[in-house]
Amino acid sequence: MKVGYVALIGRPNAGKSTLLNKILGEKVAIISDKPQTTRTSILGIKTTEKGQIIFLDNPGIHKPLHGLNKRMMNFVFSSLQTSDLICLLIDTTLRFGHGDQFVLDTLKDIKAPVILLINKVDIIKKDKILPLIEKYNELFNFKEIIPISALKGTNVDILEEKIYENLPEAEKMYPDDEVSIQSQKFLLSEIIREKVLHHVRQELPFVTATFIDEIEDRPKDKDGRAVKYILARIFVEKDNQRKIIIGRHGSLIKTIGTEARKEIEHILDAKVYLDLQVRVKDRWRDSPNVLDLIENQ
Ligand code: GDP
Ligand code: MG
């Protein structure tokens, strides 16, 4: 059996979480077009007859300014250190810049082989890809370079093959049917945050945290369907941010609640009453207590 850890890394928005979900065929990480959507290392397991690939989806590599961001970057560095193989994703639609150089610099002392994934090839002209490959080849000694579309699944099969080629022989670490190890509470809180991210702009994505307070079984409905009550909190840092998330006459929080409830009902296969409370928690991004609470739900 080929078994090992594979770190997905790259700048914010490169498509790391999209790729993870595509490979697993299941949503374990939330996606958005805002930077810094992924805040911790998210583990996703793919088991096939060849072996087991344990992916670590990571926050995007950036220069940290807050306690939260320092933690995010620590997740990146520790997953670089513990992985057998690294997949670096880049967004083909963007030009090479300081941020990309910063990412390559973080890889300098890493011993594991690195595969470069040139992502989003579904939205770029083919003749743009080759110069990019040449550029990256000059800058770093990649084990492989593969153009992919995480969204469409293009070349994801080839990627899987190349990953197996670079993993050590070992025993499986997780049961065959295990896809992730994050708690259900964590996933549900992330889904709520994803819906918030879709509707807010500017600083709001960065200052929003979500937390599931309780999940309570209620008596089955008259059709015999399971019913659950979920109390969730949305943290922001200032009262004007709270007002934005609530919206005029509560219109935005209602939309967010409806979208999140539908997806949660699907996951839990139950009718769900979702109670969302928006709370102001000044500077929570620098509060170890709040950060611990969110990380460990
Ligand atoms: P992450 O920050 O690296 O985890 O990036 P996400 O997976 O959250 O994706 C960021 C944005 O890029 C989202 O809007 C995705 O839909 C989009 N995206 C990711 N992969 C692709 C791709 O292969 N093609 C296109 N067109 N968009 C993509
Ligand atoms: Mg992500």
Tab-separated table of N, CA, C and O in Angstrom, residues 178-272:
chain	number	residue	atom	x	y	z
A	178	GLU	N	-13.545	6.349	5.974
A	178	GLU	CA	-13.372	7.653	6.628
A	178	GLU	C	-12.912	8.690	5.600
A	178	GLU	O	-11.945	8.468	4.889
A	179	VAL	N	-13.610	9.816	5.530
A	179	VAL	CA	-13.241	10.844	4.559
A	179	VAL	C	-12.632	12.065	5.238
A	179	VAL	O	-11.778	12.750	4.685
A	180	SER	N	-13.094	12.344	6.462
A	180	SER	CA	-12.494	13.471	7.180
A	180	SER	C	-12.502	13.162	8.671
A	180	SER	O	-13.164	12.226	9.114
A	181	ILE	N	-11.765	13.960	9.434
A	181	ILE	CA	-11.757	13.718	10.877
A	181	ILE	C	-12.252	14.930	11.647
A	181	ILE	O	-12.306	14.922	12.862
A	182	GLN	N	-12.581	16.009	10.915
A	182	GLN	CA	-13.096	17.183	11.617
A	182	GLN	C	-14.454	16.827	12.231
A	182	GLN	O	-15.186	15.993	11.696
A	183	SER	N	-14.791	17.499	13.307
A	183	SER	CA	-16.066	17.193	13.948
A	183	SER	C	-17.219	17.715	13.093
A	183	SER	O	-17.045	18.604	12.260
A	184	GLN	N	-18.387	17.131	13.331
A	184	GLN	CA	-19.570	17.594	12.618
A	184	GLN	C	-19.875	19.063	12.958
A	184	GLN	O	-20.249	19.848	12.093
A	185	LYS	N	-19.664	19.407	14.233
A	185	LYS	CA	-19.895	20.800	14.631
A	185	LYS	C	-19.019	21.752	13.831
A	185	LYS	O	-19.460	22.818	13.409
A	186	PHE	N	-17.763	21.354	13.642
A	186	PHE	CA	-16.860	22.203	12.873
A	186	PHE	C	-17.381	22.388	11.450
A	186	PHE	O	-17.469	23.507	10.941
A	187	LEU	N	-17.768	21.287	10.810
A	187	LEU	CA	-18.264	21.379	9.428
A	187	LEU	C	-19.497	22.282	9.346
A	187	LEU	O	-19.594	23.141	8.467
A	188	LEU	N	-20.425	22.101	10.273
A	188	LEU	CA	-21.653	22.905	10.235
A	188	LEU	C	-21.346	24.382	10.464
A	188	LEU	O	-21.913	25.256	9.791
A	189	SER	N	-20.427	24.665	11.372
A	189	SER	CA	-20.092	26.074	11.617
A	189	SER	C	-19.414	26.674	10.386
A	189	SER	O	-19.614	27.842	10.053
A	190	GLU	N	-18.619	25.863	9.697
A	190	GLU	CA	-17.960	26.334	8.482
A	190	GLU	C	-18.982	26.613	7.375
A	190	GLU	O	-18.838	27.568	6.606
A	191	ILE	N	-19.986	25.774	7.278
A	191	ILE	CA	-21.016	25.986	6.246
A	191	ILE	C	-21.735	27.311	6.487
A	191	ILE	O	-21.984	28.079	5.553
A	192	ILE	N	-22.004	27.606	7.739
A	192	ILE	CA	-22.635	28.899	8.047
A	192	ILE	C	-21.686	30.036	7.647
A	192	ILE	O	-22.088	31.021	7.024
A	193	ARG	N	-20.404	29.869	7.965
A	193	ARG	CA	-19.442	30.921	7.612
A	193	ARG	C	-19.347	31.079	6.103
A	193	ARG	O	-19.251	32.195	5.581
A	194	GLU	N	-19.415	29.963	5.374
A	194	GLU	CA	-19.371	30.042	3.912
A	194	GLU	C	-20.520	30.895	3.380
A	194	GLU	O	-20.344	31.715	2.475
A	195	LYS	N	-21.707	30.702	3.939
A	195	LYS	CA	-22.865	31.481	3.467
A	195	LYS	C	-22.683	32.958	3.816
A	195	LYS	O	-23.044	33.826	3.031
A	196	VAL	N	-22.108	33.236	4.993
A	196	VAL	CA	-21.831	34.634	5.337
A	196	VAL	C	-20.860	35.228	4.307
A	196	VAL	O	-21.087	36.313	3.766
A	197	LEU	N	-19.782	34.472	4.020
A	197	LEU	CA	-18.753	34.979	3.100
A	197	LEU	C	-19.322	35.325	1.729
A	197	LEU	O	-18.886	36.275	1.088
A	198	HIS	N	-20.307	34.555	1.284
A	198	HIS	CA	-20.890	34.822	-0.026
A	198	HIS	C	-21.616	36.159	-0.090
A	198	HIS	O	-21.807	36.714	-1.163
A	199	HIS	N	-22.005	36.664	1.062
A	199	HIS	CA	-22.848	37.866	1.064
A	199	HIS	C	-22.158	39.116	1.580
A	199	HIS	O	-22.762	40.178	1.570
A	200	VAL	N	-20.924	38.997	2.058
A	200	VAL	CA	-20.282	40.185	2.627
A	200	VAL	C	-18.992	40.510	1.883
A	200	VAL	O	-18.454	39.689	1.151
A	201	ARG	N	-18.522	41.740	2.094
A	201	ARG	CA	-17.336	42.198	1.368
A	201	ARG	C	-16.379	42.903	2.317
A	201	ARG	O	-16.633	43.035	3.500
A	202	GLN	N	-15.322	43.416	1.735
A	202	GLN	CA	-14.312	44.198	2.452
A	202	GLN	C	-13.794	43.486	3.696
A	202	GLN	O	-13.320	42.364	3.596
A	203	GLU	N	-13.901	44.120	4.866
A	203	GLU	CA	-13.252	43.510	6.031
A	203	GLU	C	-14.113	42.411	6.659
A	203	GLU	O	-13.617	41.620	7.449
A	204	LEU	N	-15.383	42.374	6.289
A	204	LEU	CA	-16.298	41.431	6.957
A	204	LEU	C	-15.839	39.962	6.906
A	204	LEU	O	-15.927	39.268	7.915
A	205	PRO	N	-15.353	39.460	5.750
A	205	PRO	CA	-14.917	38.053	5.741
A	205	PRO	C	-13.836	37.758	6.778
A	205	PRO	O	-13.802	36.675	7.361
A	206	PHE	N	-12.986	38.748	7.020
A	206	PHE	CA	-11.865	38.522	7.941
A	206	PHE	C	-12.290	38.551	9.406
A	206	PHE	O	-11.667	37.932	10.246
A	207	VAL	N	-13.351	39.297	9.707
A	207	VAL	CA	-13.728	39.480	11.111
A	207	VAL	C	-14.867	38.566	11.537
A	207	VAL	O	-15.362	38.667	12.649
A	208	THR	N	-15.291	37.678	10.640
A	208	THR	CA	-16.404	36.797	10.969
A	208	THR	C	-15.913	35.429	11.418
A	208	THR	O	-15.091	34.808	10.748
A	209	ALA	N	-16.424	34.998	12.554
A	209	ALA	CA	-16.162	33.632	13.010
A	209	ALA	C	-17.509	32.996	13.327
A	209	ALA	O	-18.473	33.701	13.647
A	210	THR	N	-17.586	31.687	13.219
A	210	THR	CA	-18.854	31.013	13.516
A	210	THR	C	-18.608	29.872	14.498
A	210	THR	O	-17.527	29.272	14.504
A	211	PHE	N	-19.587	29.609	15.286
A	211	PHE	CA	-19.430	28.627	16.356
A	211	PHE	C	-20.779	27.960	16.640
A	211	PHE	O	-21.792	28.647	16.750
A	212	ILE	N	-20.784	26.639	16.714
A	212	ILE	CA	-22.027	25.929	17.029
A	212	ILE	C	-22.111	25.734	18.545
A	212	ILE	O	-21.270	25.078	19.145
A	213	ASP	N	-23.133	26.312	19.151
A	213	ASP	CA	-23.323	26.206	20.596
A	213	ASP	C	-23.935	24.877	20.986
A	213	ASP	O	-23.492	24.227	21.926
A	214	GLU	N	-24.997	24.508	20.303
A	214	GLU	CA	-25.615	23.221	20.620
A	214	GLU	C	-26.379	22.648	19.447
A	214	GLU	O	-26.863	23.376	18.580
A	215	ILE	N	-26.443	21.327	19.432
A	215	ILE	CA	-27.284	20.608	18.471
A	215	ILE	C	-28.174	19.712	19.314
A	215	ILE	O	-27.688	18.871	20.068
A	216	GLU	N	-29.470	19.937	19.213
A	216	GLU	CA	-30.393	19.236	20.112
A	216	GLU	C	-31.401	18.434	19.292
A	216	GLU	O	-31.983	18.958	18.344
A	217	ASP	N	-31.587	17.174	19.657
A	217	ASP	CA	-32.630	16.377	18.993
A	217	ASP	C	-33.992	16.813	19.487
A	217	ASP	O	-34.192	17.013	20.687
A	218	ARG	N	-34.928	16.972	18.572
A	218	ARG	CA	-36.308	17.296	18.912
A	218	ARG	C	-37.181	16.114	18.485
A	218	ARG	O	-36.755	15.282	17.687
A	219	PRO	N	-38.424	16.033	18.996
A	219	PRO	CA	-39.292	14.919	18.589
A	219	PRO	C	-39.465	14.887	17.066
A	219	PRO	O	-39.492	15.952	16.430
A	220	LYS	N	-39.556	13.682	16.505
A	220	LYS	CA	-39.720	13.542	15.052
A	220	LYS	C	-40.987	14.254	14.584
A	220	LYS	O	-41.947	14.384	15.358
A	221	ASP	N	-40.980	14.706	13.331
A	221	ASP	CA	-42.190	15.369	12.817
A	221	ASP	C	-43.227	14.323	12.421
A	221	ASP	O	-42.973	13.124	12.519
A	222	LYS	N	-44.379	14.799	11.934
A	222	LYS	CA	-45.486	13.852	11.713
A	222	LYS	C	-45.188	12.856	10.589
A	222	LYS	O	-45.805	11.791	10.521
A	223	ASP	N	-44.179	13.179	9.733
A	223	ASP	CA	-43.796	12.230	8.685
A	223	ASP	C	-42.697	11.281	9.154
A	223	ASP	O	-42.140	10.515	8.366
A	224	GLY	N	-42.354	11.362	10.426
A	224	GLY	CA	-41.324	10.472	10.967
A	224	GLY	C	-39.904	10.939	10.688
A	224	GLY	O	-38.943	10.189	10.841
A	225	ARG	N	-39.749	12.190	10.262
A	225	ARG	CA	-38.426	12.699	9.931
A	225	ARG	C	-37.733	13.243	11.184
A	225	ARG	O	-38.378	13.855	12.031
A	226	ALA	N	-36.423	13.002	11.274
A	226	ALA	CA	-35.661	13.524	12.417
A	226	ALA	C	-35.699	15.051	12.407
A	226	ALA	O	-35.704	15.678	11.347
A	227	VAL	N	-35.739	15.633	13.602
A	227	VAL	CA	-35.766	17.090	13.722
A	227	VAL	C	-34.647	17.520	14.671
A	227	VAL	O	-34.454	16.913	15.725
A	228	LYS	N	-33.907	18.545	14.276
A	228	LYS	CA	-32.838	19.028	15.140
A	228	LYS	C	-32.912	20.544	15.297
A	228	LYS	O	-33.239	21.253	14.353
A	229	TYR	N	-32.587	20.986	16.509
A	229	TYR	CA	-32.473	22.418	16.780
A	229	TYR	C	-30.994	22.737	16.912
A	229	TYR	O	-30.275	22.076	17.667
A	230	ILE	N	-30.538	23.724	16.154
A	230	ILE	CA	-29.118	24.104	16.205
A	230	ILE	C	-28.989	25.579	16.579
A	230	ILE	O	-29.587	26.437	15.927
A	231	LEU	N	-28.216	25.826	17.620
A	231	LEU	CA	-27.947	27.203	18.022
A	231	LEU	C	-26.512	27.539	17.612
A	231	LEU	O	-25.563	26.857	18.015
A	232	ALA	N	-26.372	28.555	16.772
A	232	ALA	CA	-25.035	28.928	16.295
A	232	ALA	C	-24.792	30.401	16.538
A	232	ALA	O	-25.711	31.208	16.489
A	233	ARG	N	-23.545	30.714	16.805
A	233	ARG	CA	-23.188	32.114	16.997
A	233	ARG	C	-22.261	32.592	15.895
A	233	ARG	O	-21.369	31.855	15.468
A	234	ILE	N	-22.502	33.799	15.438
A	234	ILE	CA	-21.621	34.437	14.466
A	234	ILE	C	-20.935	35.588	15.197
A	234	ILE	O	-21.610	36.470	15.725
A	235	PHE	N	-19.612	35.525	15.273
A	235	PHE	CA	-18.873	36.603	15.934
A	235	PHE	C	-18.363	37.611	14.911
A	235	PHE	O	-17.848	37.223	13.858
A	236	VAL	N	-18.517	38.892	15.237
A	236	VAL	CA	-17.829	39.943	14.490
A	236	VAL	C	-17.121	40.823	15.520
A	236	VAL	O	-17.228	40.573	16.723
A	237	GLU	N	-16.402	41.851	15.067
A	237	GLU	CA	-15.615	42.635	16.022
A	237	GLU	C	-16.259	43.963	16.419
A	237	GLU	O	-15.887	44.541	17.429
A	238	LYS	N	-17.181	44.461	15.597
A	238	LYS	CA	-17.757	45.780	15.890
A	238	LYS	C	-19.261	45.781	15.658
A	238	LYS	O	-19.779	44.960	14.891
A	239	ASP	N	-19.932	46.741	16.287
A	239	ASP	CA	-21.391	46.756	16.183
A	239	ASP	C	-21.863	47.069	14.761
A	239	ASP	O	-22.865	46.516	14.311
A	240	ASN	N	-21.126	47.920	14.026
A	240	ASN	CA	-21.567	48.199	12.647
A	240	ASN	C	-21.450	46.954	11.764
A	240	ASN	O	-22.236	46.746	10.848
A	241	GLN	N	-20.498	46.080	12.095
A	241	GLN	CA	-20.370	44.814	11.351
A	241	GLN	C	-21.539	43.888	11.678
A	241	GLN	O	-22.080	43.198	10.802
A	242	ARG	N	-21.958	43.914	12.935
A	242	ARG	CA	-23.119	43.114	13.340
A	242	ARG	C	-24.355	43.573	12.561
A	242	ARG	O	-25.123	42.746	12.042
A	243	LYS	N	-24.483	44.888	12.437
A	243	LYS	CA	-25.652	45.433	11.725
A	243	LYS	C	-25.640	45.036	10.252
A	243	LYS	O	-26.693	44.747	9.681
A	244	ILE	N	-24.455	45.010	9.653
A	244	ILE	CA	-24.378	44.618	8.238
A	244	ILE	C	-24.832	43.170	8.065
A	244	ILE	O	-25.593	42.838	7.167
A	245	ILE	N	-24.368	42.295	8.951
A	245	ILE	CA	-24.710	40.872	8.815
A	245	ILE	C	-26.201	40.639	9.080
A	245	ILE	O	-26.833	39.796	8.445
A	246	ILE	N	-26.764	41.412	9.976
A	246	ILE	CA	-28.202	41.261	10.231
A	246	ILE	C	-29.011	41.829	9.059
A	246	ILE	O	-29.987	41.222	8.633
A	247	GLY	N	-28.536	42.927	8.504
A	247	GLY	CA	-29.214	43.506	7.343
A	247	GLY	C	-30.450	44.299	7.719
A	247	GLY	O	-30.881	44.296	8.876
A	248	ARG	N	-31.025	44.981	6.718
A	248	ARG	CA	-32.228	45.781	6.952
A	248	ARG	C	-33.378	44.898	7.384
A	248	ARG	O	-33.711	43.937	6.687
A	249	HIS	N	-33.950	45.189	8.512
A	249	HIS	CA	-35.060	44.396	9.068
A	249	HIS	C	-34.709	42.908	9.140
A	249	HIS	O	-35.573	42.047	8.970
A	250	GLY	N	-33.432	42.613	9.333
A	250	GLY	CA	-33.017	41.204	9.481
A	250	GLY	C	-32.994	40.438	8.176
A	250	GLY	O	-32.950	39.201	8.170
A	251	SER	N	-32.955	41.171	7.035
A	251	SER	CA	-33.076	40.464	5.754
A	251	SER	C	-31.858	39.601	5.432
A	251	SER	O	-31.997	38.483	4.930
A	252	LEU	N	-30.637	40.097	5.733
A	252	LEU	CA	-29.465	39.312	5.335
A	252	LEU	C	-29.288	38.071	6.218
A	252	LEU	O	-29.021	36.978	5.716
A	253	ILE	N	-29.476	38.243	7.501
A	253	ILE	CA	-29.290	37.083	8.386
A	253	ILE	C	-30.328	36.000	8.059
A	253	ILE	O	-30.060	34.804	8.172
A	254	LYS	N	-31.485	36.451	7.574
A	254	LYS	CA	-32.512	35.485	7.183
A	254	LYS	C	-32.057	34.695	5.943
A	254	LYS	O	-32.183	33.470	5.900
A	255	THR	N	-31.503	35.404	4.976
A	255	THR	CA	-30.995	34.738	3.766
A	255	THR	C	-29.879	33.756	4.122
A	255	THR	O	-29.864	32.611	3.669
A	256	ILE	N	-28.934	34.229	4.936
A	256	ILE	CA	-27.816	33.373	5.354
A	256	ILE	C	-28.356	32.135	6.065
A	256	ILE	O	-27.943	31.002	5.798
A	257	GLY	N	-29.308	32.357	6.958
A	257	GLY	CA	-29.899	31.251	7.715
A	257	GLY	C	-30.584	30.232	6.809
A	257	GLY	O	-30.413	29.025	6.978
A	258	THR	N	-31.319	30.712	5.828
A	258	THR	CA	-32.029	29.805	4.921
A	258	THR	C	-31.044	28.978	4.103
A	258	THR	O	-31.182	27.753	3.982
A	259	GLU	N	-30.023	29.655	3.557
A	259	GLU	CA	-29.043	28.931	2.733
A	259	GLU	C	-28.292	27.884	3.559
A	259	GLU	O	-28.097	26.752	3.107
A	260	ALA	N	-27.883	28.283	4.762
A	260	ALA	CA	-27.138	27.341	5.609
A	260	ALA	C	-28.044	26.183	6.039
A	260	ALA	O	-27.636	25.023	6.008
A	261	ARG	N	-29.280	26.512	6.411
A	261	ARG	CA	-30.197	25.465	6.886
A	261	ARG	C	-30.416	24.400	5.816
A	261	ARG	O	-30.375	23.205	6.107
A	262	LYS	N	-30.607	24.836	4.568
A	262	LYS	CA	-30.855	23.857	3.492
A	262	LYS	C	-29.695	22.883	3.368
A	262	LYS	O	-29.894	21.677	3.251
A	263	GLU	N	-28.477	23.421	3.379
A	263	GLU	CA	-27.322	22.534	3.221
A	263	GLU	C	-27.142	21.634	4.443
A	263	GLU	O	-26.812	20.454	4.323
A	264	ILE	N	-27.387	22.189	5.622
A	264	ILE	CA	-27.247	21.399	6.850
A	264	ILE	C	-28.306	20.298	6.904
A	264	ILE	O	-28.023	19.165	7.314
A	265	GLU	N	-29.511	20.613	6.468
A	265	GLU	CA	-30.570	19.586	6.430
A	265	GLU	C	-30.152	18.420	5.547
A	265	GLU	O	-30.381	17.259	5.869
A	266	HIS	N	-29.508	18.746	4.440
A	266	HIS	CA	-29.041	17.722	3.516
A	266	HIS	C	-27.974	16.847	4.187
A	266	HIS	O	-28.004	15.611	4.090
A	267	ILE	N	-27.038	17.479	4.878
A	267	ILE	CA	-25.947	16.740	5.530
A	267	ILE	C	-26.485	15.859	6.666
A	267	ILE	O	-26.105	14.696	6.812
A	268	LEU	N	-27.377	16.415	7.477
A	268	LEU	CA	-27.858	15.682	8.654
A	268	LEU	C	-29.039	14.778	8.332
A	268	LEU	O	-29.447	13.967	9.155
A	269	ASP	N	-29.577	14.933	7.118
A	269	ASP	CA	-30.791	14.229	6.727
A	269	ASP	C	-31.883	14.392	7.791
A	269	ASP	O	-32.436	13.425	8.311
A	270	ALA	N	-32.130	15.645	8.115
A	270	ALA	CA	-33.115	15.956	9.156
A	270	ALA	C	-33.715	17.329	8.881
A	270	ALA	O	-33.135	18.136	8.146
A	271	LYS	N	-34.864	17.550	9.468
A	271	LYS	CA	-35.423	18.908	9.440
A	271	LYS	C	-34.681	19.712	10.510
A	271	LYS	O	-34.456	19.225	11.615
A	272	VAL	N	-34.269	20.926	10.144
A	272	VAL	CA	-33.422	21.690	11.059
A	272	VAL	C	-34.036	23.052	11.383
A	272	VAL	O	-34.518	23.748	10.487
